[in-house]
PDB file of C-alpha atoms in Angstrom:
ATOM      1  CA  MET O  10       0.204   0.087  -0.273  1.00  0.00           C
ATOM      2  CA  ALA O  11       1.082   3.101  -0.816  1.00  0.00           C
ATOM      3  CA  SER O  12       0.255   6.743   0.932  1.00  0.00           C
ATOM      4  CA  LEU O  13       0.094   9.795  -0.755  1.00  0.00           C
ATOM      5  CA  HIS O  14       0.058  13.431   1.329  1.00  0.00           C
ATOM      6  CA  VAL O  15      -0.767  16.452  -0.610  1.00  0.00           C
ATOM      7  CA  GLN O  16      -2.365  19.906   0.916  1.00  0.00           C
ATOM      8  CA  PHE O  17      -3.215  22.490  -0.037  1.00  0.00           C
ATOM      9  CA  SER O  18      -5.594  25.930   0.281  1.00  0.00           C
ATOM     10  CA  ARG O  19      -9.006  25.268   1.657  1.00  0.00           C
ATOM     11  CA  ASN O  20     -12.289  25.057  -0.312  1.00  0.00           C
ATOM     12  CA  HIS O  21     -15.096  23.718  -0.618  1.00  0.00           C
ATOM     13  CA  LEU O  22     -14.908  21.079  -2.864  1.00  0.00           C
ATOM     14  CA  SER O  23     -15.554  17.372  -2.860  1.00  0.00           C
ATOM     15  CA  THR O  24     -14.824  14.758  -4.802  1.00  0.00           C
ATOM     16  CA  PRO O  25     -17.268  11.985  -5.206  1.00  0.00           C
ATOM     17  CA  ASN O  26     -16.014   8.735  -5.642  1.00  0.00           C
ATOM     18  CA  LEU O  27     -12.867   9.284  -4.634  1.00  0.00           C
ATOM     19  CA  SER O  28     -11.217   6.988  -2.087  1.00  0.00           C
ATOM     20  CA  SER O  29      -9.895   9.418   0.140  1.00  0.00           C
ATOM     21  CA  ARG O  30     -10.283  11.808   4.246  1.00  0.00           C
ATOM     22  CA  PHE O  31     -10.044  14.455   4.985  1.00  0.00           C
ATOM     23  CA  ARG O  32      -8.110  15.822   8.033  1.00  0.00           C
ATOM     24  CA  ARG O  33      -8.586  19.860   8.976  1.00  0.00           C
ATOM     25  CA  SER O  34      -5.497  21.685  10.450  1.00  0.00           C
ATOM     26  CA  THR O  35      -7.077  24.075  13.203  1.00  0.00           C
ATOM     27  CA  GLU O  36      -4.004  26.025  12.896  1.00  0.00           C
ATOM     28  CA  GLN O  37      -4.483  27.170   9.358  1.00  0.00           C
ATOM     29  CA  ARG O  38      -7.198  26.937   6.462  1.00  0.00           C
ATOM     30  CA  SER O  39      -5.552  24.227   5.267  1.00  0.00           C
ATOM     31  CA  PHE O  40      -6.615  20.800   4.602  1.00  0.00           C
ATOM     32  CA  VAL O  41      -5.097  17.462   3.625  1.00  0.00           C
ATOM     33  CA  THR O  42      -5.977  14.926   1.534  1.00  0.00           C
ATOM     34  CA  LEU O  43      -4.205  11.153   2.168  1.00  0.00           C
ATOM     35  CA  VAL O  44      -4.566   9.117  -0.582  1.00  0.00           C
ATOM     36  CA  HIS O  45      -4.642   5.631   0.075  1.00  0.00           C
ATOM     37  CA  CYS O  46      -2.766   3.733  -3.634  1.00  0.00           C
ATOM     38  CA  SER O  47      -3.102  -0.184  -2.879  1.00  0.00           C
ATOM     39  CA  ALA O  48      -2.639  -3.356  -5.390  1.00  0.00           C
ATOM     40  CA  ARG O  49      -3.479  -6.878  -4.276  1.00  0.00           C
ATOM     41  CA  GLU O  50      -2.945 -10.119  -6.598  1.00  0.00           C
ATOM     42  CA  ASN O  51      -5.619 -12.431  -6.360  1.00  0.00           C
ATOM     43  CA  GLY O  52      -6.467 -15.855  -6.625  1.00  0.00           C
ATOM     44  CA  ASP O  53      -4.535 -18.965  -7.147  1.00  0.00           C
ATOM     45  CA  ASP O  54      -1.150 -19.505  -8.575  1.00  0.00           C
ATOM     46  CA  ASP O  55      -2.401 -20.864 -11.590  1.00  0.00           C
ATOM     47  CA  VAL O  56      -4.971 -17.518 -11.481  1.00  0.00           C
ATOM     48  CA  ARG O  57      -2.044 -15.555 -11.522  1.00  0.00           C
ATOM     49  CA  GLY O  58       0.172 -16.788 -13.787  1.00  0.00           C
ATOM     50  CA  ILE O  59      -2.783 -16.507 -16.762  1.00  0.00           C
ATOM     51  CA  LYS O  60      -2.832 -12.163 -15.759  1.00  0.00           C
ATOM     52  CA  LYS O  61       1.197 -12.143 -15.691  1.00  0.00           C
ATOM     53  CA  SER O  62       0.743 -13.179 -19.308  1.00  0.00           C
ATOM     54  CA  LEU O  63      -1.966 -11.342 -20.826  1.00  0.00           C
ATOM     55  CA  PHE O  64      -1.727  -8.242 -18.621  1.00  0.00           C
ATOM     56  CA  PRO O  65       0.443  -5.499 -16.989  1.00  0.00           C
ATOM     57  CA  PRO O  66       1.754  -6.415 -13.365  1.00  0.00           C
ATOM     58  CA  VAL O  67      -1.245  -5.572 -11.595  1.00  0.00           C
ATOM     59  CA  LYS O  68       1.579  -2.713  -9.023  1.00  0.00           C
ATOM     60  CA  GLU O  69       2.364  -0.739 -11.588  1.00  0.00           C
ATOM     61  CA  LEU O  70      -1.357  -0.348 -12.650  1.00  0.00           C
ATOM     62  CA  GLY O  71      -1.924   0.492  -8.948  1.00  0.00           C
ATOM     63  CA  CYS O  72       1.128   3.411  -8.976  1.00  0.00           C
ATOM     64  CA  LEU O  73      -0.125   4.776 -12.050  1.00  0.00           C
ATOM     65  CA  ALA O  74      -3.264   4.944 -10.974  1.00  0.00           C
ATOM     66  CA  CYS O  75      -1.640   6.397  -7.608  1.00  0.00           C
ATOM     67  CA  ALA O  76      -0.221   9.023 -10.106  1.00  0.00           C
ATOM     68  CA  ALA O  77      -2.319  10.340 -11.328  1.00  0.00           C
ATOM     69  CA  LEU O  78      -4.821  10.288  -8.680  1.00  0.00           C
ATOM     70  CA  SER O  79      -1.868  12.806  -7.195  1.00  0.00           C
ATOM     71  CA  ALA O  80      -2.002  15.264 -10.141  1.00  0.00           C
ATOM     72  CA  PHE O  81      -6.102  15.286 -10.025  1.00  0.00           C
ATOM     73  CA  THR O  82      -6.059  16.354  -7.109  1.00  0.00           C
ATOM     74  CA  LEU O  83      -3.619  19.137  -7.364  1.00  0.00           C
ATOM     75  CA  THR O  84      -4.904  20.103 -10.849  1.00  0.00           C
ATOM     76  CA  LEU O  85      -8.224  20.888  -8.667  1.00  0.00           C
ATOM     77  CA  ALA O  86      -7.040  22.654  -5.903  1.00  0.00           C
ATOM     78  CA  SER O  87      -4.544  25.070  -8.424  1.00  0.00           C
ATOM     79  CA  PRO O  88      -7.543  27.682  -9.364  1.00  0.00           C
ATOM     80  CA  VAL O  89      -7.828  28.108  -5.074  1.00  0.00           C
ATOM     81  CA  ILE O  90      -4.215  29.072  -5.101  1.00  0.00           C
ATOM     82  CA  ALA O  91      -5.104  31.747  -8.187  1.00  0.00           C
ATOM     83  CA  ALA O  92      -8.230  33.186  -6.311  1.00  0.00           C
ATOM     84  CA  ASN O  93      -6.408  34.005  -3.415  1.00  0.00           C
ATOM     85  CA  GLN O  94      -3.675  36.120  -4.880  1.00  0.00           C
ATOM     86  CA  ARG O  95      -4.333  39.588  -3.832  1.00  0.00           C
ATOM     87  CA  LEU O  96      -3.319  43.056  -4.875  1.00  0.00           C
ATOM     88  CA  PRO O  97      -0.523  45.330  -3.105  1.00  0.00           C
ATOM     89  CA  PRO O  98      -0.788  47.719  -0.325  1.00  0.00           C
ATOM     90  CA  LEU O  99      -1.713  50.903  -1.963  1.00  0.00           C
ATOM     91  CA  SER O 100       0.793  53.074  -2.630  1.00  0.00           C
ATOM     92  CA  THR O 101       0.978  55.650   0.089  1.00  0.00           C
ATOM     93  CA  ASP O 102       3.586  57.491  -2.184  1.00  0.00           C
ATOM     94  CA  PRO O 103       2.050  61.155  -2.308  1.00  0.00           C
ATOM     95  CA  ALA O 104       3.962  61.566  -5.389  1.00  0.00           C
ATOM     96  CA  ARG O 105       2.338  58.498  -7.340  1.00  0.00           C
ATOM     97  CA  CYS O 106      -0.375  59.450  -9.440  1.00  0.00           C
ATOM     98  CA  GLU O 107       2.252  61.601 -11.637  1.00  0.00           C
ATOM     99  CA  GLN O 108       4.485  58.492 -11.935  1.00  0.00           C
ATOM    100  CA  ALA O 109       2.887  57.769 -15.490  1.00  0.00           C
ATOM    101  CA  PHE O 110       4.187  61.423 -16.646  1.00  0.00           C
ATOM    102  CA  VAL O 111       7.394  59.115 -16.337  1.00  0.00           C
ATOM    103  CA  GLY O 112       6.312  55.867 -16.915  1.00  0.00           C
ATOM    104  CA  ASN O 113       8.500  52.805 -16.979  1.00  0.00           C
ATOM    105  CA  THR O 114      11.530  52.572 -18.021  1.00  0.00           C
ATOM    106  CA  ILE O 115      13.241  48.013 -18.734  1.00  0.00           C
ATOM    107  CA  GLY O 116      11.011  45.165 -19.254  1.00  0.00           C
ATOM    108  CA  GLN O 117       8.086  46.929 -21.775  1.00  0.00           C
ATOM    109  CA  ALA O 118       6.743  43.144 -23.589  1.00  0.00           C
ATOM    110  CA  ASN O 119       6.846  41.352 -20.050  1.00  0.00           C
ATOM    111  CA  GLY O 120       5.827  43.721 -17.916  1.00  0.00           C
ATOM    112  CA  VAL O 121       9.375  44.436 -15.480  1.00  0.00           C
ATOM    113  CA  TYR O 122       9.603  47.225 -14.071  1.00  0.00           C
ATOM    114  CA  ASP O 123      11.913  49.403 -12.620  1.00  0.00           C
ATOM    115  CA  LYS O 124       9.959  51.194  -9.722  1.00  0.00           C
ATOM    116  CA  PRO O 125       6.429  50.366  -9.753  1.00  0.00           C
ATOM    117  CA  LEU O 126       3.316  52.293 -11.386  1.00  0.00           C
ATOM    118  CA  ASP O 127       0.117  52.531  -8.701  1.00  0.00           C
ATOM    119  CA  LEU O 128      -2.261  54.781 -10.735  1.00  0.00           C
ATOM    120  CA  ARG O 129      -5.414  53.388  -8.893  1.00  0.00           C
ATOM    121  CA  PHE O 130      -7.775  55.836  -7.885  1.00  0.00           C
ATOM    122  CA  CYS O 131      -6.311  58.899  -9.983  1.00  0.00           C
ATOM    123  CA  ASP O 132      -7.974  61.289 -12.023  1.00  0.00           C
ATOM    124  CA  TYR O 133      -6.240  62.050 -16.232  1.00  0.00           C
ATOM    125  CA  THR O 134      -9.278  63.277 -17.024  1.00  0.00           C
ATOM    126  CA  ASN O 135      -8.900  65.231 -20.328  1.00  0.00           C
ATOM    127  CA  ASP O 136      -4.829  65.082 -20.972  1.00  0.00           C
ATOM    128  CA  GLN O 137      -3.573  65.496 -23.354  1.00  0.00           C
ATOM    129  CA  SER O 138      -0.367  65.531 -23.014  1.00  0.00           C
ATOM    130  CA  ASN O 139       1.689  63.883 -20.265  1.00  0.00           C
ATOM    131  CA  LEU O 140       0.450  60.278 -21.006  1.00  0.00           C
ATOM    132  CA  LYS O 141       0.874  60.188 -24.172  1.00  0.00           C
ATOM    133  CA  GLY O 142       4.057  57.475 -25.481  1.00  0.00           C
ATOM    134  CA  LYS O 143       4.652  56.349 -22.522  1.00  0.00           C
ATOM    135  CA  THR O 144       4.895  53.355 -21.480  1.00  0.00           C
ATOM    136  CA  LEU O 145       2.646  51.763 -18.440  1.00  0.00           C
ATOM    137  CA  SER O 146       4.041  47.833 -17.758  1.00  0.00           C
ATOM    138  CA  ALA O 147       2.163  46.952 -15.073  1.00  0.00           C
ATOM    139  CA  ALA O 148       0.483  49.677 -13.658  1.00  0.00           C
ATOM    140  CA  LEU O 149      -1.801  49.359 -11.360  1.00  0.00           C
ATOM    141  CA  MET O 150      -5.155  51.552 -12.592  1.00  0.00           C
ATOM    142  CA  SER O 151      -8.383  49.828 -10.946  1.00  0.00           C
ATOM    143  CA  GLY O 152     -10.423  52.877  -9.932  1.00  0.00           C
ATOM    144  CA  ALA O 153      -8.607  55.332 -11.657  1.00  0.00           C
ATOM    145  CA  LYS O 154     -10.448  58.308 -14.708  1.00  0.00           C
ATOM    146  CA  PHE O 155      -8.503  58.723 -17.774  1.00  0.00           C
ATOM    147  CA  ASP O 156     -11.468  60.056 -19.567  1.00  0.00           C
ATOM    148  CA  GLY O 157     -11.222  62.054 -22.804  1.00  0.00           C
ATOM    149  CA  ALA O 158      -7.056  61.637 -22.174  1.00  0.00           C
ATOM    150  CA  ASP O 159      -4.871  61.399 -25.459  1.00  0.00           C
ATOM    151  CA  MET O 160      -2.878  57.967 -24.335  1.00  0.00           C
ATOM    152  CA  THR O 161      -1.614  57.749 -27.847  1.00  0.00           C
ATOM    153  CA  GLU O 162       1.169  55.611 -28.487  1.00  0.00           C
ATOM    154  CA  VAL O 163       0.799  53.987 -24.905  1.00  0.00           C
ATOM    155  CA  VAL O 164       2.288  50.671 -24.076  1.00  0.00           C
ATOM    156  CA  MET O 165       0.851  49.148 -21.722  1.00  0.00           C
ATOM    157  CA  SER O 166       1.971  45.297 -21.282  1.00  0.00           C
ATOM    158  CA  LYS O 167       0.529  43.244 -17.838  1.00  0.00           C
ATOM    159  CA  ALA O 168      -1.418  46.732 -16.405  1.00  0.00           C
ATOM    160  CA  TYR O 169      -4.778  45.821 -14.108  1.00  0.00           C
ATOM    161  CA  ALA O 170      -6.978  48.092 -14.993  1.00  0.00           C
ATOM    162  CA  VAL O 171     -10.268  46.614 -13.798  1.00  0.00           C
ATOM    163  CA  GLY O 172     -12.919  49.316 -12.691  1.00  0.00           C
ATOM    164  CA  ALA O 173     -11.450  51.515 -14.302  1.00  0.00           C
ATOM    165  CA  SER O 174     -12.709  54.451 -16.680  1.00  0.00           C
ATOM    166  CA  PHE O 175     -11.487  54.683 -19.539  1.00  0.00           C
ATOM    167  CA  LYS O 176     -13.542  57.104 -21.869  1.00  0.00           C
ATOM    168  CA  GLY O 177     -13.507  58.510 -24.944  1.00  0.00           C
ATOM    169  CA  VAL O 178      -9.577  57.639 -24.513  1.00  0.00           C
ATOM    170  CA  ASN O 179      -7.546  57.351 -27.642  1.00  0.00           C
ATOM    171  CA  PHE O 180      -5.569  54.610 -28.025  1.00  0.00           C
ATOM    172  CA  SER O 181      -4.027  55.099 -32.017  1.00  0.00           C
ATOM    173  CA  ASN O 182      -0.771  53.451 -32.298  1.00  0.00           C
ATOM    174  CA  ALA O 183      -0.497  52.119 -29.164  1.00  0.00           C
ATOM    175  CA  VAL O 184       0.387  48.780 -27.659  1.00  0.00           C
ATOM    176  CA  ILE O 185      -1.973  46.791 -25.611  1.00  0.00           C
ATOM    177  CA  ASP O 186      -0.644  43.782 -24.395  1.00  0.00           C
ATOM    178  CA  ARG O 187      -2.627  40.992 -21.990  1.00  0.00           C
ATOM    179  CA  VAL O 188      -4.375  44.284 -20.308  1.00  0.00           C
ATOM    180  CA  ASN O 189      -7.269  43.360 -17.651  1.00  0.00           C
ATOM    181  CA  PHE O 190      -9.656  45.683 -18.570  1.00  0.00           C
ATOM    182  CA  GLY O 191     -12.804  44.186 -16.824  1.00  0.00           C
ATOM    183  CA  LYS O 192     -16.186  45.594 -15.845  1.00  0.00           C
ATOM    184  CA  SER O 193     -14.384  49.459 -17.410  1.00  0.00           C
ATOM    185  CA  ASP O 194     -15.691  51.237 -19.457  1.00  0.00           C
ATOM    186  CA  LEU O 195     -14.492  51.886 -22.582  1.00  0.00           C
ATOM    187  CA  LYS O 196     -17.685  53.587 -24.400  1.00  0.00           C
ATOM    188  CA  GLY O 197     -16.255  55.870 -27.080  1.00  0.00           C
ATOM    189  CA  ALA O 198     -12.335  54.848 -27.215  1.00  0.00           C
ATOM    190  CA  VAL O 199     -10.744  54.923 -30.254  1.00  0.00           C
ATOM    191  CA  PHE O 200      -8.229  51.238 -30.971  1.00  0.00           C
ATOM    192  CA  LYS O 201      -6.867  52.675 -34.539  1.00  0.00           C
ATOM    193  CA  ASN O 202      -4.160  50.472 -35.300  1.00  0.00           C
ATOM    194  CA  THR O 203      -3.748  49.744 -31.760  1.00  0.00           C
ATOM    195  CA  VAL O 204      -2.023  46.321 -31.283  1.00  0.00           C
ATOM    196  CA  LEU O 205      -4.220  44.794 -29.117  1.00  0.00           C
ATOM    197  CA  SER O 206      -2.917  41.210 -27.815  1.00  0.00           C
ATOM    198  CA  GLY O 207      -4.428  38.922 -25.189  1.00  0.00           C
ATOM    199  CA  SER O 208      -6.475  41.056 -23.397  1.00  0.00           C
ATOM    200  CA  THR O 209      -9.409  41.273 -21.601  1.00  0.00           C
ATOM    201  CA  PHE O 210     -13.034  42.730 -21.318  1.00  0.00           C
ATOM    202  CA  ASP O 211     -14.866  40.708 -18.879  1.00  0.00           C
ATOM    203  CA  GLU O 212     -18.167  43.217 -18.227  1.00  0.00           C
ATOM    204  CA  ALA O 213     -16.681  45.467 -19.440  1.00  0.00           C
ATOM    205  CA  ASN O 214     -18.396  48.774 -22.345  1.00  0.00           C
ATOM    206  CA  LEU O 215     -17.409  48.438 -24.845  1.00  0.00           C
ATOM    207  CA  GLU O 216     -20.413  51.120 -26.524  1.00  0.00           C
ATOM    208  CA  ASP O 217     -19.405  52.928 -29.140  1.00  0.00           C
ATOM    209  CA  VAL O 218     -16.110  51.826 -29.177  1.00  0.00           C
ATOM    210  CA  VAL O 219     -13.913  52.561 -32.576  1.00  0.00           C
ATOM    211  CA  PHE O 220     -12.194  48.849 -33.544  1.00  0.00           C
ATOM    212  CA  GLU O 221     -10.042  50.482 -36.729  1.00  0.00           C
ATOM    213  CA  ASP O 222      -7.510  48.727 -38.439  1.00  0.00           C
ATOM    214  CA  THR O 223      -7.176  47.022 -34.748  1.00  0.00           C
ATOM    215  CA  ILE O 224      -4.146  43.950 -35.267  1.00  0.00           C
ATOM    216  CA  ILE O 225      -5.574  41.159 -32.614  1.00  0.00           C
ATOM    217  CA  GLY O 226      -5.447  37.607 -32.261  1.00  0.00           C
ATOM    218  CA  TYR O 227      -7.957  35.276 -34.081  1.00  0.00           C
ATOM    219  CA  ILE O 228      -8.660  34.153 -30.456  1.00  0.00           C
ATOM    220  CA  ASP O 229      -8.447  37.378 -29.243  1.00  0.00           C
ATOM    221  CA  LEU O 230     -11.217  38.057 -31.344  1.00  0.00           C
ATOM    222  CA  GLN O 231     -13.493  35.361 -30.517  1.00  0.00           C
ATOM    223  CA  LYS O 232     -13.542  36.303 -26.383  1.00  0.00           C
ATOM    224  CA  ILE O 233     -13.565  39.916 -27.650  1.00  0.00           C
ATOM    225  CA  CYS O 234     -16.736  39.518 -29.882  1.00  0.00           C
ATOM    226  CA  ARG O 235     -18.571  38.354 -26.783  1.00  0.00           C
ATOM    227  CA  ASN O 236     -19.099  41.400 -25.481  1.00  0.00           C
ATOM    228  CA  GLU O 237     -22.802  42.274 -25.641  1.00  0.00           C
ATOM    229  CA  THR O 238     -22.200  46.043 -25.480  1.00  0.00           C
ATOM    230  CA  ILE O 239     -20.087  46.621 -28.622  1.00  0.00           C
ATOM    231  CA  ASN O 240     -22.394  47.802 -31.451  1.00  0.00           C
ATOM    232  CA  GLU O 241     -23.523  47.200 -34.805  1.00  0.00           C
ATOM    233  CA  GLU O 242     -20.996  48.927 -36.480  1.00  0.00           C
ATOM    234  CA  GLY O 243     -18.181  48.049 -34.525  1.00  0.00           C
ATOM    235  CA  ARG O 244     -18.754  44.349 -34.745  1.00  0.00           C
ATOM    236  CA  LEU O 245     -18.836  44.686 -38.339  1.00  0.00           C
ATOM    237  CA  VAL O 246     -15.233  45.887 -38.849  1.00  0.00           C
ATOM    238  CA  LEU O 247     -14.530  43.336 -36.492  1.00  0.00           C
ATOM    239  CA  GLY O 248     -14.932  40.739 -38.223  1.00  0.00           C
ATOM    240  CA  CYS O 249     -17.892  38.809 -35.756  1.00  0.00           C
ATOM    241  CA  ARG O 250     -19.970  36.140 -36.780  1.00  0.00           C
TER     242      ARG O 250
END
């Protein structure tokens, strides 16, 4: 008999039809799954001889089953780890909003930065000069206002813009790579000749958004076309079916 201990963050997940025992710790919010894997050869010597000649060894199958079970258990646990991720505390730097006017200077493509850009809840409404062409790698933008701002030629890579407002923003010739626009308001924004790769728009407002000569991959196009706020003209330009 073999035993496998798997420990991960607690969720309320149940796995039917699996023989397992759960021990809950009183000191941590976690649980331990103890999986028992065993294999026995039944029957007399003659029957065992026939089984061994026709099929792989039962013990080896038991080991494979145990490995598969452990991989399945860890796979089920992985979404819990992702769900427990938290954003860093709001920066106490009194000049943190002005950091957007400088931007980051290294690692644009991979979201690596020399100084964190915490732009949460900052107000850049109608800014026509300070944001243009800036590199905002891995910027935290949730709750910020960019309404009417000129963000042409901006490089945004791995930025977190959930719940931000970009109404009427000009993103022409910008590179928008792997940005999370979930629940953001982009009404009337302009993505003209914009590289729009790997970004998500879950529950975002894309009403009257201009997609002209937008460079977007097929998979990303399928995702963005699911957004029901895109008007008919936008769907026609994008090629949504």
